[in-house]
PDB file of C-alpha atoms and ligand atoms in Angstrom:
ATOM      1  CA  UNK A   1      -3.087  -7.581 -23.972  1.00 22.00           C
ATOM      2  CA  UNK A   2      -1.411  -8.463 -20.703  1.00 26.00           C
ATOM      3  CA  UNK A   3       2.462  -7.615 -20.311  1.00 27.00           C
ATOM      4  CA  UNK A   4       4.095 -10.237 -18.388  1.00 30.00           C
ATOM      5  CA  UNK A   5       7.115  -8.168 -17.101  1.00 32.00           C
ATOM      6  CA  UNK A   6      10.781  -8.884 -17.449  1.00 32.00           C
ATOM      7  CA  UNK A   7      11.996 -12.367 -15.776  1.00 31.00           C
ATOM      8  CA  UNK A   8      15.256 -12.196 -13.840  1.00 34.00           C
ATOM      9  CA  UNK A   9      15.981  -9.124 -11.471  1.00 39.00           C
ATOM     10  CA  UNK A  10      12.546  -7.850 -12.670  1.00 43.00           C
ATOM     11  CA  UNK A  11      10.593 -10.771 -10.876  1.00 48.00           C
ATOM     12  CA  UNK A  12       8.140 -10.701  -8.234  1.00 51.00           C
ATOM     13  CA  UNK A  13       9.187 -11.157  -5.058  1.00 65.00           C
ATOM     14  CA  UNK A  14       8.023 -14.090  -3.362  1.00 84.00           C
ATOM     15  CA  UNK A  15       4.918 -14.228  -1.615  1.00 93.00           C
ATOM     16  CA  UNK A  16       2.234 -11.437  -2.702  1.00 96.00           C
ATOM     17  CA  UNK A  17       1.339  -8.801  -0.476  1.00 97.00           C
ATOM     18  CA  UNK A  18      -2.817  -7.670  -0.519  1.00 98.00           C
ATOM     19  CA  UNK A  19      -3.330  -4.489   1.572  1.00 98.00           C
ATOM     20  CA  UNK A  20      -6.350  -2.479   2.215  1.00 98.00           C
ATOM     21  CA  UNK A  21      -6.214   0.745   2.861  1.00 98.00           C
ATOM     22  CA  UNK A  22      -9.759   2.077   4.929  1.00 98.00           C
ATOM     23  CA  UNK A  23      -9.032   5.739   4.852  1.00 98.00           C
ATOM     24  CA  UNK A  24     -11.176   7.788   6.992  1.00 98.00           C
ATOM     25  CA  UNK A  25     -14.050   5.040   7.040  1.00 98.00           C
ATOM     26  CA  UNK A  26     -16.045   3.024   9.723  1.00 97.00           C
ATOM     27  CA  UNK A  27     -17.310   3.461  12.838  1.00 98.00           C
ATOM     28  CA  UNK A  28     -16.442   0.917  15.546  1.00 98.00           C
ATOM     29  CA  UNK A  29     -19.348  -1.170  14.876  1.00 98.00           C
ATOM     30  CA  UNK A  30     -18.269  -1.257  11.048  1.00 98.00           C
ATOM     31  CA  UNK A  31     -15.158  -1.681  11.798  1.00 98.00           C
ATOM     32  CA  UNK A  32     -15.343  -4.856  13.914  1.00 98.00           C
ATOM     33  CA  UNK A  33     -17.938  -6.346  11.180  1.00 98.00           C
ATOM     34  CA  UNK A  34     -15.320  -6.044   8.974  1.00 98.00           C
ATOM     35  CA  UNK A  35     -12.901  -7.613  10.758  1.00 98.00           C
ATOM     36  CA  UNK A  36     -14.778 -10.443  12.222  1.00 98.00           C
ATOM     37  CA  UNK A  37     -15.767 -11.091   8.257  1.00 98.00           C
ATOM     38  CA  UNK A  38     -11.938 -11.329   7.418  1.00 97.00           C
ATOM     39  CA  UNK A  39     -10.854 -13.305  10.340  1.00 97.00           C
ATOM     40  CA  UNK A  40     -13.536 -15.835   9.584  1.00 96.00           C
ATOM     41  CA  UNK A  41     -12.467 -16.032   5.945  1.00 95.00           C
ATOM     42  CA  UNK A  42      -8.837 -16.407   6.837  1.00 94.00           C
ATOM     43  CA  UNK A  43      -9.338 -19.103   9.611  1.00 91.00           C
ATOM     44  CA  UNK A  44     -11.287 -20.583   6.837  1.00 89.00           C
ATOM     45  CA  UNK A  45      -8.603 -20.799   4.544  1.00 86.00           C
ATOM     46  CA  UNK A  46      -6.038 -21.842   7.200  1.00 81.00           C
ATOM     47  CA  UNK A  47      -2.503 -21.651   5.941  1.00 67.00           C
ATOM     48  CA  UNK A  48      -3.471 -22.060   2.315  1.00 77.00           C
ATOM     49  CA  UNK A  49      -4.132 -17.842   1.884  1.00 83.00           C
ATOM     50  CA  UNK A  50      -1.703 -17.638  -0.726  1.00 88.00           C
ATOM     51  CA  UNK A  51      -0.559 -14.361   0.049  1.00 94.00           C
ATOM     52  CA  UNK A  52      -0.147 -11.754   2.777  1.00 95.00           C
ATOM     53  CA  UNK A  53      -2.689  -9.719   3.969  1.00 97.00           C
ATOM     54  CA  UNK A  54      -2.606  -6.651   5.893  1.00 98.00           C
ATOM     55  CA  UNK A  55      -5.474  -4.068   6.703  1.00 98.00           C
ATOM     56  CA  UNK A  56      -4.916  -0.232   7.501  1.00 98.00           C
ATOM     57  CA  UNK A  57      -8.038   1.315   9.570  1.00 98.00           C
ATOM     58  CA  UNK A  58      -8.064   4.226  10.741  1.00 98.00           C
ATOM     59  CA  UNK A  59      -6.417   5.574  13.870  1.00 98.00           C
ATOM     60  CA  UNK A  60      -9.712   5.294  15.729  1.00 98.00           C
ATOM     61  CA  UNK A  61     -10.284   1.552  14.831  1.00 98.00           C
ATOM     62  CA  UNK A  62      -7.146   0.023  15.255  1.00 98.00           C
ATOM     63  CA  UNK A  63      -7.142  -1.138  18.996  1.00 98.00           C
ATOM     64  CA  UNK A  64     -10.394  -2.734  18.214  1.00 98.00           C
ATOM     65  CA  UNK A  65      -9.678  -4.270  14.810  1.00 98.00           C
ATOM     66  CA  UNK A  66      -6.578  -5.477  16.260  1.00 98.00           C
ATOM     67  CA  UNK A  67      -7.907  -7.294  19.202  1.00 98.00           C
ATOM     68  CA  UNK A  68     -10.000  -8.941  16.485  1.00 98.00           C
ATOM     69  CA  UNK A  69      -7.217 -10.186  13.987  1.00 97.00           C
ATOM     70  CA  UNK A  70      -4.870 -11.196  17.064  1.00 96.00           C
ATOM     71  CA  UNK A  71      -3.959 -14.976  16.306  1.00 93.00           C
ATOM     72  CA  UNK A  72      -5.344 -14.972  12.630  1.00 95.00           C
ATOM     73  CA  UNK A  73      -2.794 -14.358   9.369  1.00 93.00           C
ATOM     74  CA  UNK A  74      -3.854 -10.983   8.728  1.00 96.00           C
ATOM     75  CA  UNK A  75      -1.760  -8.126   9.800  1.00 97.00           C
ATOM     76  CA  UNK A  76      -2.697  -4.364  11.051  1.00 98.00           C
ATOM     77  CA  UNK A  77      -1.415  -1.378   9.524  1.00 98.00           C
ATOM     78  CA  UNK A  78      -1.634   2.506  10.241  1.00 98.00           C
ATOM     79  CA  UNK A  79      -2.437   5.443   7.274  1.00 98.00           C
ATOM     80  CA  UNK A  80       0.235   8.098   8.221  1.00 98.00           C
ATOM     81  CA  UNK A  81       2.896   8.668  11.363  1.00 98.00           C
ATOM     82  CA  UNK A  82       4.556  11.331  12.570  1.00 98.00           C
ATOM     83  CA  UNK A  83       8.737  11.660  12.441  1.00 98.00           C
ATOM     84  CA  UNK A  84       8.869  12.466  16.147  1.00 98.00           C
ATOM     85  CA  UNK A  85       8.363   9.362  18.399  1.00 98.00           C
ATOM     86  CA  UNK A  86       6.432  11.938  20.866  1.00 98.00           C
ATOM     87  CA  UNK A  87       6.056  15.636  21.879  1.00 98.00           C
ATOM     88  CA  UNK A  88       3.726  18.162  21.297  1.00 98.00           C
ATOM     89  CA  UNK A  89       2.155  17.497  17.625  1.00 98.00           C
ATOM     90  CA  UNK A  90      -1.507  18.146  18.469  1.00 98.00           C
ATOM     91  CA  UNK A  91      -3.532  15.683  16.896  1.00 97.00           C
ATOM     92  CA  UNK A  92      -0.620  13.365  14.905  1.00 98.00           C
ATOM     93  CA  UNK A  93       0.632   9.742  16.214  1.00 98.00           C
ATOM     94  CA  UNK A  94       3.749   8.320  15.873  1.00 98.00           C
ATOM     95  CA  UNK A  95       5.322   5.108  14.745  1.00 98.00           C
ATOM     96  CA  UNK A  96       5.960   3.924  18.444  1.00 98.00           C
ATOM     97  CA  UNK A  97       2.022   4.287  19.187  1.00 98.00           C
ATOM     98  CA  UNK A  98       0.927   2.510  16.234  1.00 98.00           C
ATOM     99  CA  UNK A  99       3.960  -0.340  17.442  1.00 98.00           C
ATOM    100  CA  UNK A 100       2.358  -0.106  20.552  1.00 98.00           C
ATOM    101  CA  UNK A 101      -1.131  -0.870  18.792  1.00 98.00           C
ATOM    102  CA  UNK A 102       0.103  -4.020  17.329  1.00 98.00           C
ATOM    103  CA  UNK A 103       1.118  -2.411  14.014  1.00 98.00           C
ATOM    104  CA  UNK A 104       3.637  -4.353  12.252  1.00 98.00           C
ATOM    105  CA  UNK A 105       2.988  -1.235   8.975  1.00 98.00           C
ATOM    106  CA  UNK A 106       2.443   2.028   8.190  1.00 98.00           C
ATOM    107  CA  UNK A 107       1.310   3.482   4.903  1.00 98.00           C
ATOM    108  CA  UNK A 108       3.374   6.657   3.975  1.00 98.00           C
ATOM    109  CA  UNK A 109       3.245   9.687   1.281  1.00 98.00           C
ATOM    110  CA  UNK A 110      -0.391   8.756   0.113  1.00 98.00           C
ATOM    111  CA  UNK A 111      -1.407  11.047  -2.594  1.00 97.00           C
ATOM    112  CA  UNK A 112      -4.385  12.074  -0.705  1.00 97.00           C
ATOM    113  CA  UNK A 113      -1.948  12.925   2.104  1.00 97.00           C
ATOM    114  CA  UNK A 114       0.812  14.664  -0.622  1.00 96.00           C
ATOM    115  CA  UNK A 115      -2.528  16.712  -1.495  1.00 95.00           C
ATOM    116  CA  UNK A 116      -4.348  17.416   1.417  1.00 96.00           C
ATOM    117  CA  UNK A 117      -1.678  17.412   3.884  1.00 96.00           C
ATOM    118  CA  UNK A 118       1.157  19.375   1.979  1.00 95.00           C
ATOM    119  CA  UNK A 119       3.659  16.523   2.844  1.00 97.00           C
ATOM    120  CA  UNK A 120       6.609  16.576   0.877  1.00 98.00           C
ATOM    121  CA  UNK A 121       9.504  13.769   0.000  1.00 98.00           C
ATOM    122  CA  UNK A 122      11.305  15.406   2.656  1.00 98.00           C
ATOM    123  CA  UNK A 123       8.728  15.165   5.319  1.00 98.00           C
ATOM    124  CA  UNK A 124       8.279  11.764   3.785  1.00 98.00           C
ATOM    125  CA  UNK A 125      12.035  10.872   4.879  1.00 97.00           C
ATOM    126  CA  UNK A 126      11.415  11.815   8.529  1.00 97.00           C
ATOM    127  CA  UNK A 127       8.475   9.507   8.455  1.00 98.00           C
ATOM    128  CA  UNK A 128      10.191   6.270   6.695  1.00 97.00           C
ATOM    129  CA  UNK A 129      13.000   7.033   9.305  1.00 97.00           C
ATOM    130  CA  UNK A 130      10.476   7.185  12.157  1.00 97.00           C
ATOM    131  CA  UNK A 131       8.855   3.629  10.964  1.00 98.00           C
ATOM    132  CA  UNK A 132      12.083   1.765  11.135  1.00 97.00           C
ATOM    133  CA  UNK A 133      12.853   3.599  14.418  1.00 97.00           C
ATOM    134  CA  UNK A 134       9.536   1.426  15.950  1.00 98.00           C
ATOM    135  CA  UNK A 135      10.051  -1.516  13.751  1.00 97.00           C
ATOM    136  CA  UNK A 136       7.370  -0.820  11.677  1.00 98.00           C
ATOM    137  CA  UNK A 137       7.753  -1.490   7.839  1.00 98.00           C
ATOM    138  CA  UNK A 138       6.969   1.274   5.723  1.00 98.00           C
ATOM    139  CA  UNK A 139       4.676   1.320   2.600  1.00 98.00           C
ATOM    140  CA  UNK A 140       5.922   4.472   0.679  1.00 98.00           C
ATOM    141  CA  UNK A 141       3.379   5.806  -2.021  1.00 98.00           C
ATOM    142  CA  UNK A 142       4.067   7.055  -5.545  1.00 98.00           C
ATOM    143  CA  UNK A 143       2.606   8.336  -8.629  1.00 98.00           C
ATOM    144  CA  UNK A 144       1.879  10.906 -10.938  1.00 98.00           C
ATOM    145  CA  UNK A 145      -0.704  12.770 -11.742  1.00 97.00           C
ATOM    146  CA  UNK A 146      -2.898  12.641 -15.190  1.00 95.00           C
ATOM    147  CA  UNK A 147      -1.162  15.984 -16.265  1.00 95.00           C
ATOM    148  CA  UNK A 148       1.964  14.631 -15.513  1.00 97.00           C
ATOM    149  CA  UNK A 149       1.497  11.253 -17.204  1.00 96.00           C
ATOM    150  CA  UNK A 150       0.429  13.139 -20.583  1.00 95.00           C
ATOM    151  CA  UNK A 151       3.121  15.424 -19.850  1.00 97.00           C
ATOM    152  CA  UNK A 152       5.428  12.185 -20.848  1.00 97.00           C
ATOM    153  CA  UNK A 153       6.910  12.902 -17.162  1.00 98.00           C
ATOM    154  CA  UNK A 154       5.648  10.016 -15.423  1.00 97.00           C
ATOM    155  CA  UNK A 155       9.446   8.301 -14.529  1.00 98.00           C
ATOM    156  CA  UNK A 156      10.708  11.263 -13.783  1.00 98.00           C
ATOM    157  CA  UNK A 157       7.899  12.375 -10.916  1.00 98.00           C
ATOM    158  CA  UNK A 158       7.963   8.652  -9.535  1.00 98.00           C
ATOM    159  CA  UNK A 159      12.088   8.668  -9.464  1.00 98.00           C
ATOM    160  CA  UNK A 160      11.868  11.888  -8.172  1.00 98.00           C
ATOM    161  CA  UNK A 161       9.807  10.990  -5.581  1.00 98.00           C
ATOM    162  CA  UNK A 162      11.672   7.700  -4.601  1.00 98.00           C
ATOM    163  CA  UNK A 163      14.973   9.161  -4.349  1.00 97.00           C
ATOM    164  CA  UNK A 164      13.506  12.177  -1.798  1.00 97.00           C
ATOM    165  CA  UNK A 165      11.438  10.219   0.479  1.00 97.00           C
ATOM    166  CA  UNK A 166      13.555   6.693   1.296  1.00 97.00           C
ATOM    167  CA  UNK A 167      16.052   7.215   3.844  1.00 95.00           C
ATOM    168  CA  UNK A 168      19.884   5.980   2.680  1.00 92.00           C
ATOM    169  CA  UNK A 169      19.429   3.348   5.012  1.00 82.00           C
ATOM    170  CA  UNK A 170      16.708   1.690   3.132  1.00 77.00           C
ATOM    171  CA  UNK A 171      16.432  -2.218   3.052  1.00 85.00           C
ATOM    172  CA  UNK A 172      14.081  -4.254   1.388  1.00 85.00           C
ATOM    173  CA  UNK A 173      12.960  -5.975   4.776  1.00 87.00           C
ATOM    174  CA  UNK A 174      11.455  -3.022   6.076  1.00 95.00           C
ATOM    175  CA  UNK A 175      10.304  -1.092   2.803  1.00 97.00           C
ATOM    176  CA  UNK A 176       7.340  -1.339   0.234  1.00 98.00           C
ATOM    177  CA  UNK A 177       6.358   0.685  -2.560  1.00 98.00           C
ATOM    178  CA  UNK A 178       3.363   1.626  -3.716  1.00 98.00           C
ATOM    179  CA  UNK A 179       2.732   2.644  -7.318  1.00 98.00           C
ATOM    180  CA  UNK A 180      -0.378   4.118  -7.313  1.00 98.00           C
ATOM    181  CA  UNK A 181      -0.845   6.345 -10.106  1.00 97.00           C
ATOM    182  CA  UNK A 182      -3.045   9.539  -8.432  1.00 95.00           C
ATOM    183  CA  UNK A 183      -5.368   9.052 -11.411  1.00 94.00           C
ATOM    184  CA  UNK A 184      -6.522   5.727 -10.739  1.00 94.00           C
ATOM    185  CA  UNK A 185      -7.040   6.516  -6.966  1.00 94.00           C
ATOM    186  CA  UNK A 186     -10.623   6.214  -6.298  1.00 90.00           C
ATOM    187  CA  UNK A 187     -11.661   7.036  -9.916  1.00 93.00           C
ATOM    188  CA  UNK A 188     -12.505   3.267 -11.670  1.00 91.00           C
ATOM    189  CA  UNK A 189      -9.597   4.246 -13.965  1.00 91.00           C
ATOM    190  CA  UNK A 190      -6.781   1.616 -14.201  1.00 90.00           C
ATOM    191  CA  UNK A 191      -3.462   2.174 -15.293  1.00 91.00           C
ATOM    192  CA  UNK A 192      -3.084  -0.664 -18.411  1.00 95.00           C
ATOM    193  CA  UNK A 193      -0.597  -3.699 -17.413  1.00 96.00           C
ATOM    194  CA  UNK A 194       1.536  -2.922 -19.866  1.00 97.00           C
ATOM    195  CA  UNK A 195       2.264   0.482 -18.002  1.00 96.00           C
ATOM    196  CA  UNK A 196       1.975  -1.083 -14.463  1.00 97.00           C
ATOM    197  CA  UNK A 197       4.435  -3.426 -15.372  1.00 97.00           C
ATOM    198  CA  UNK A 198       6.749  -0.680 -17.180  1.00 97.00           C
ATOM    199  CA  UNK A 199       6.739   1.499 -14.204  1.00 98.00           C
ATOM    200  CA  UNK A 200       7.250  -1.035 -11.837  1.00 98.00           C
ATOM    201  CA  UNK A 201      10.291  -2.255 -13.464  1.00 98.00           C
ATOM    202  CA  UNK A 202      11.799   1.521 -13.653  1.00 98.00           C
ATOM    203  CA  UNK A 203      10.822   1.607  -9.608  1.00 98.00           C
ATOM    204  CA  UNK A 204      12.613  -1.849  -9.347  1.00 97.00           C
ATOM    205  CA  UNK A 205      15.843  -0.502 -10.703  1.00 96.00           C
ATOM    206  CA  UNK A 206      15.618   2.438  -8.149  1.00 96.00           C
ATOM    207  CA  UNK A 207      15.209   0.625  -4.722  1.00 96.00           C
ATOM    208  CA  UNK A 208      16.679  -2.034  -2.511  1.00 94.00           C
ATOM    209  CA  UNK A 209      16.791  -5.294  -4.487  1.00 94.00           C
ATOM    210  CA  UNK A 210      13.782  -7.595  -2.791  1.00 94.00           C
ATOM    211  CA  UNK A 211      11.685  -4.792  -1.907  1.00 96.00           C
ATOM    212  CA  UNK A 212       8.224  -5.319  -2.880  1.00 97.00           C
ATOM    213  CA  UNK A 213       6.273  -3.162  -5.215  1.00 98.00           C
ATOM    214  CA  UNK A 214       2.386  -2.815  -5.214  1.00 98.00           C
ATOM    215  CA  UNK A 215       0.403  -1.710  -7.490  1.00 98.00           C
ATOM    216  CA  UNK A 216      -2.788   0.867  -6.441  1.00 98.00           C
ATOM    217  CA  UNK A 217      -5.264   2.330  -8.122  1.00 96.00           C
ATOM    218  CA  UNK A 218      -8.978   1.045  -8.250  1.00 95.00           C
ATOM    219  CA  UNK A 219      -8.292  -2.861  -7.813  1.00 97.00           C
ATOM    220  CA  UNK A 220     -11.215  -4.714  -7.762  1.00 97.00           C
ATOM    221  CA  UNK A 221     -12.007  -7.876  -8.001  1.00 97.00           C
ATOM    222  CA  UNK A 222     -13.146  -7.706 -12.120  1.00 97.00           C
ATOM    223  CA  UNK A 223      -9.404  -6.556 -12.703  1.00 97.00           C
ATOM    224  CA  UNK A 224      -7.291  -8.228  -9.384  1.00 98.00           C
ATOM    225  CA  UNK A 225      -6.644 -11.354 -12.073  1.00 97.00           C
ATOM    226  CA  UNK A 226      -5.006  -9.340 -14.598  1.00 97.00           C
ATOM    227  CA  UNK A 227      -3.121  -7.222 -12.207  1.00 97.00           C
ATOM    228  CA  UNK A 228      -2.187  -9.335  -9.756  1.00 97.00           C
ATOM    229  CA  UNK A 229      -0.765 -11.803 -12.175  1.00 96.00           C
ATOM    230  CA  UNK A 230       1.832  -9.778 -13.702  1.00 97.00           C
ATOM    231  CA  UNK A 231       5.119 -10.893 -12.962  1.00 95.00           C
ATOM    232  CA  UNK A 232       6.024  -7.318 -12.193  1.00 97.00           C
ATOM    233  CA  UNK A 233       3.397  -7.015  -9.460  1.00 97.00           C
ATOM    234  CA  UNK A 234       4.325  -7.640  -5.653  1.00 97.00           C
ATOM    235  CA  UNK A 235       0.868  -6.994  -4.823  1.00 98.00           C
ATOM    236  CA  UNK A 236      -2.100  -4.775  -4.328  1.00 98.00           C
ATOM    237  CA  UNK A 237      -2.620  -1.358  -1.768  1.00 98.00           C
ATOM    238  CA  UNK A 238      -6.613  -1.607  -2.298  1.00 98.00           C
ATOM    239  CA  UNK A 239      -8.946   1.302  -1.393  1.00 98.00           C
ATOM    240  CA  UNK A 240     -12.418   1.024  -1.947  1.00 97.00           C
ATOM    241  CA  UNK A 241     -12.768  -1.911  -2.099  1.00 98.00           C
ATOM    242  CA  UNK A 242     -11.054  -3.214   0.799  1.00 98.00           C
ATOM    243  CA  UNK A 243     -14.092  -2.087   2.546  1.00 98.00           C
ATOM    244  CA  UNK A 244     -16.021  -4.787   1.381  1.00 98.00           C
ATOM    245  CA  UNK A 245     -15.067  -8.423   2.916  1.00 98.00           C
ATOM    246  CA  UNK A 246     -16.161 -10.690  -0.131  1.00 98.00           C
ATOM    247  CA  UNK A 247     -14.175  -7.756  -2.520  1.00 98.00           C
ATOM    248  CA  UNK A 248     -11.201  -7.522  -0.787  1.00 98.00           C
ATOM    249  CA  UNK A 249     -10.893 -11.419  -0.013  1.00 97.00           C
ATOM    250  CA  UNK A 250     -11.914 -11.656  -3.795  1.00 97.00           C
ATOM    251  CA  UNK A 251      -8.871  -9.784  -4.733  1.00 98.00           C
ATOM    252  CA  UNK A 252      -6.212 -11.501  -2.201  1.00 97.00           C
ATOM    253  CA  UNK A 253      -7.524 -15.305  -3.903  1.00 95.00           C
ATOM    254  CA  UNK A 254      -6.378 -13.551  -6.971  1.00 95.00           C
ATOM    255  CA  UNK A 255      -2.558 -13.973  -6.230  1.00 93.00           C
ATOM    256  CA  UNK A 256      -1.172 -16.641  -8.008  1.00 89.00           C
ATOM    257  CA  UNK A 257       0.901 -19.241  -6.139  1.00 78.00           C
ATOM    258  CA  UNK A 258       4.230 -17.620  -4.968  1.00 71.00           C
TER     259      UNK A 258
HETATM  260  C1  PEP B 301      -5.575   3.832  -2.298  1.00 79.51           C
HETATM  261  O1  PEP B 301      -6.129   4.518  -1.769  1.00 79.51           O
HETATM  262  O2  PEP B 301      -4.622   3.618  -1.968  1.00 79.51           O
HETATM  263  C2  PEP B 301      -6.625   3.169  -3.355  1.00 79.51           C
HETATM  264  C3  PEP B 301      -5.493   2.554  -4.186  1.00 79.51           C
HETATM  265  O3  PEP B 301      -7.698   3.546  -3.315  1.00 79.51           O
HETATM  266  P1  PEP B 301      -9.036   2.882  -4.538  1.00 79.51           P
HETATM  267  O4  PEP B 301      -8.458   1.514  -4.122  1.00 79.51           O
HETATM  268  O5  PEP B 301     -10.268   3.581  -3.630  1.00 79.51           O
HETATM  269  O6  PEP B 301      -8.497   3.474  -5.857  1.00 79.51           O
END
């Protein structure tokens, strides 16, 4: 049974956003091919996309993909940024550098960075402020582990991530929250429609009014109608399925008209 979410304050925020997180995938030719395939589909759709579309390639591909997508309706984003504008931070990339490449968004706090790079909520607070300083919209990822959900701690964990990472000046226009249960990322498992709606409603109470809340975690062409049809869901953050133009496009087309 698909939950419908509550109406009124908890309704979805207008046009949905479908974002592709390419992670550390693709050499230049792969990125160019995928970007061309998406641009072609966007061009054929004209102004009738039905959702906002975003791709976040690895840093090495941003420039080339951005060049290909220029003039299309598909926006560009990074997958991380440093809190500082510049300096002695070997291997890092600043929000200003992303903006300079034509990015409008940056994903921050993905669970793979929290786990693999020790990113804390305090660190993310600085990164979100940096994104705003550079004129980017921050996509903050939050979500509980399997153990935390089983222990009944999911809401507490997500609330604490939101409170710890979102700077006081948070505003809906420059913030997107992606609810990504860690156990659903790249596993083929997805949260139930009821659990997604319930968590999004909890998140909505804790963030600036009007902020879009995406769901992420094994979204694919088979489940996207259900997930993107939920009134509580303002879009999707898509990992694996965003690497295939047909799959990503099918997911994007699951968005109901705003
Ligand atoms: C992600 O990386 O944000 C993600 C949701 O991945 P996947 O869709 O592959 O689960």
